[in-house]
Amino acid sequence: MPSVTLQTPLSSIHGIGPRFLQKFKKLGVETVRDLLWHFPSRYEDFSAVTDIADLVPREECTVRGFVRKLEMRRAWRKRMFILEGIVEDATGAIRVVWFNQTYIRNVLSEGTPVNLSGKVSVSRDGEMYFSNPTYEIPSKRNEETKHTGRIVPVYPETKGLTSKGIRYIVKPLLERVGNLEETLPEEIVETFGFAPLSEAIRAVHFPDTIEEGIEARKRFAFEDLFFLQLFLLKERMRVKREKAHATPTDAESVRKFLGTLPFELTQSQKKSLWEILKDMERSSPMNRLLQGDVGSGKTIIAAIAARGAARAGFQTAFMAPTEILARQHYETMRTIFADEDIGVALLTGSEARAAYGNGLETELKKPDLAREIAKGALSVVIGTHALIAESKKKKSVPFALLGLVVVDEQHRFGVRQRAKIIEPDEHGYAPHFLSMSATPIPRTLSLTLWGDLDISLIDELPKDRKPIVTKVVSPENRGRAYEFIRKEIKTGRQAFVVCPRIEPAAAEGVLTAKEYETLQIRSVTEEYERLSKTIFPDLAVAMIHGKLKAREKERIMREFGENKINILISTAVIEVGVNVPNATIMMIEGADRFGLAQLYQFKGRVGRGGHQSYCLLFSDSSSDATKKRLLSIVEARNGFELAERDLALRGPGQFIGSEQTGMPDLAMNALRHPEVMKDARSAAMKIITSDPDLKKNETINIRLSEISRKIHQE
Ligand code: ADP
Ligand code: MG
């Protein structure tokens, strides 16, 4: 047999047909390495081999015997095939039934030796039997079993590829790859008492005890985190070595400017601001994350940093994930910079505008705006991803002298995009980099996710804020909720209504009004019809969603901001960043259809001013899991608390899915083992301080470049 290495593609392994290959590909498994690293999600303990006479009801076990009888019948009424048989050993016999697994007839027949594993069922009249047990024909060559009589791995499956199928392939492969070369430095393996790689990988798939399987996994979680930390630390060192334009701070002028604001900064806003300004004074690039709950006032801090850059003669690129948000930042900044000689520009897919400090605001053709930016006439350029070209082909905005890049809602941007943004220019100067995020991540996790960034934390809300009253509203109280909205609007406030989809799904037309009322799968267009015509015909109701033209969206957001619209019905397009402090009601339809982090962001659209605000959650699901989830939104007092709760409830990676953090899957998987995080980080730190270029650690270096490549590709 030809030798098998980790790099061997599965396609060249004998016995894996094209159908299987395709299924594996679906699971992201293409090489032997991918397969061996496709870890079980849990184990089943079939290690207790029992004589049939000694079977105990409801216990998991394995029996070894022979098939005595096997018959197929068809359950009448239900379209189901039942295969029924008797298996016996020297001590007794037991009935076995399999539902809809007729193929077993081709594998087993009377007289076949067979192992059965599963939980012993008991019928109503007290008879013990096996229902859908795992079966295995013991090999004649006396090989170890794969599916029965042991701790059995249960894998993440896909349609047509069962755990049984995976075990069938993994087991012999484990033997064929032989001894695997160690990927961690020996020193680390020793310090933490890890099993050698080959042994650990075997133990993950076919452990002797469940504890052994779980323990072995730790090594791999550690390894992933260790390499991730190395990657981040190296990035950090690389950035630190780069040049940046030192941007001096005129503290007196900053203080004066703060005096012109309608509010006083909170303590943690002040602290964060000075940390940022101090970083910008250095001649190596700032690489900082400004973390703060929704509504904590991050924008103003970034704006003051941009102002500092402008006064020192540098331009700022200010990126937002949506056009709506870019537009809002543009309006904010052109207002606060109106009396400062600072030009502000807006550049998105659909708009190009410029506001000069002298009060002039104008719409320009894009090339003209680009020319203005290239001349250095505009200091702060606000836009979407388009601001920084991602490929060499597409030209990015031609800044005259880019000194600062601000990225709002940074979790919406990937690692690769981030890396691209802070690339040095042709003279070797990189911009200072400030990213902002409200993703509430427990402290323990933020180091892991953003170990390459310095972190400033705004951990308080402005003094004028009141806690948002949050309620899960049952369907029969819908009418009262509408009355309440009407009352709030009468006092001058405004409301958001968020729906899970833009247009109704076809099936909904079939439902009766009553069914519809209870189902609550609501769409923006339908709710708009209903609310504007029937429920609130006397109020100004509008809708906004991704399918509208940018200009239309802009008009609606402006009118909502000016309180010309009372109720805004929206999809998730208003999820992040939108700031209309006069809006006090956030009503969420089909709340169970949104993720927890998303719900939290919606909630953050209200309570952004001094008025008491409300978040009303409507849900069409009455499952306990949903209730619990929604309740955590109701009860958590801030984002961090919510994240901690969710972490405790379901482990990391749920609340902060990888799309929420812009972090590679590698990191997200590793995060399921927070207990090894600190060790992984300190081990990585130790290696990198003693050997910054990893010259003495060849294997680490190779593995690290593989990982870097992968991360940059994501
Ligand atoms: P986020 O951190 O979610 O991005 P924003 O920067 O949009 O929050 O700020 C939310 C609102 O709070 C804005 O209207 C802003 O002007 C206001 N704000 C910011 N800082 C303060 C403060 N210290 N006191 C009162 N209001 C503030
Ligand atoms: Mg914001």
JSON list of C-alpha atoms in Angstrom, two decimals, residues 58 65 76 85 128 136 195 199 235 315 392 426-427 571 608 622 644 660 691:
[
{"chain": "A", "resi": 58, "resn": "ARG", "atom": "CA", "xyz": [-32.27, 2.02, 29.69]},
{"chain": "A", "resi": 65, "resn": "GLY", "atom": "CA", "xyz": [-24.33, -12.56, 19.49]},
{"chain": "A", "resi": 76, "resn": "TRP", "atom": "CA", "xyz": [-49.62, 0.04, 7.93]},
{"chain": "A", "resi": 85, "resn": "GLY", "atom": "CA", "xyz": [-35.19, -9.73, 14.37]},
{"chain": "A", "resi": 128, "resn": "MET", "atom": "CA", "xyz": [-36.56, -5.41, 26.87]},
{"chain": "A", "resi": 136, "resn": "GLU", "atom": "CA", "xyz": [-21.23, -4.18, 13.60]},
{"chain": "A", "resi": 195, "resn": "ALA", "atom": "CA", "xyz": [0.24, 13.58, 24.92]},
{"chain": "A", "resi": 199, "resn": "GLU", "atom": "CA", "xyz": [-1.35, 9.53, 20.58]},
{"chain": "A", "resi": 235, "resn": "GLU", "atom": "CA", "xyz": [1.45, 41.14, 13.52]},
{"chain": "A", "resi": 315, "resn": "GLN", "atom": "CA", "xyz": [-6.17, 63.30, 6.44]},
{"chain": "A", "resi": 392, "resn": "LYS", "atom": "CA", "xyz": [-4.34, 46.59, -6.82]},
{"chain": "A", "resi": 426, "resn": "GLU", "atom": "CA", "xyz": [5.27, 53.93, -0.92]},
{"chain": "A", "resi": 427, "resn": "HIS", "atom": "CA", "xyz": [7.41, 55.92, 1.50]},
{"chain": "A", "resi": 571, "resn": "THR", "atom": "CA", "xyz": [-35.15, 45.26, 8.24]},
{"chain": "A", "resi": 608, "resn": "ARG", "atom": "CA", "xyz": [-29.44, 57.04, 23.16]},
{"chain": "A", "resi": 622, "resn": "SER", "atom": "CA", "xyz": [-42.87, 29.34, 22.45]},
{"chain": "A", "resi": 644, "resn": "GLU", "atom": "CA", "xyz": [-20.84, 36.53, 29.84]},
{"chain": "A", "resi": 660, "resn": "GLN", "atom": "CA", "xyz": [-19.53, 39.04, 14.09]},
{"chain": "A", "resi": 691, "resn": "ASP", "atom": "CA", "xyz": [13.09, 34.16, 19.27]}
]
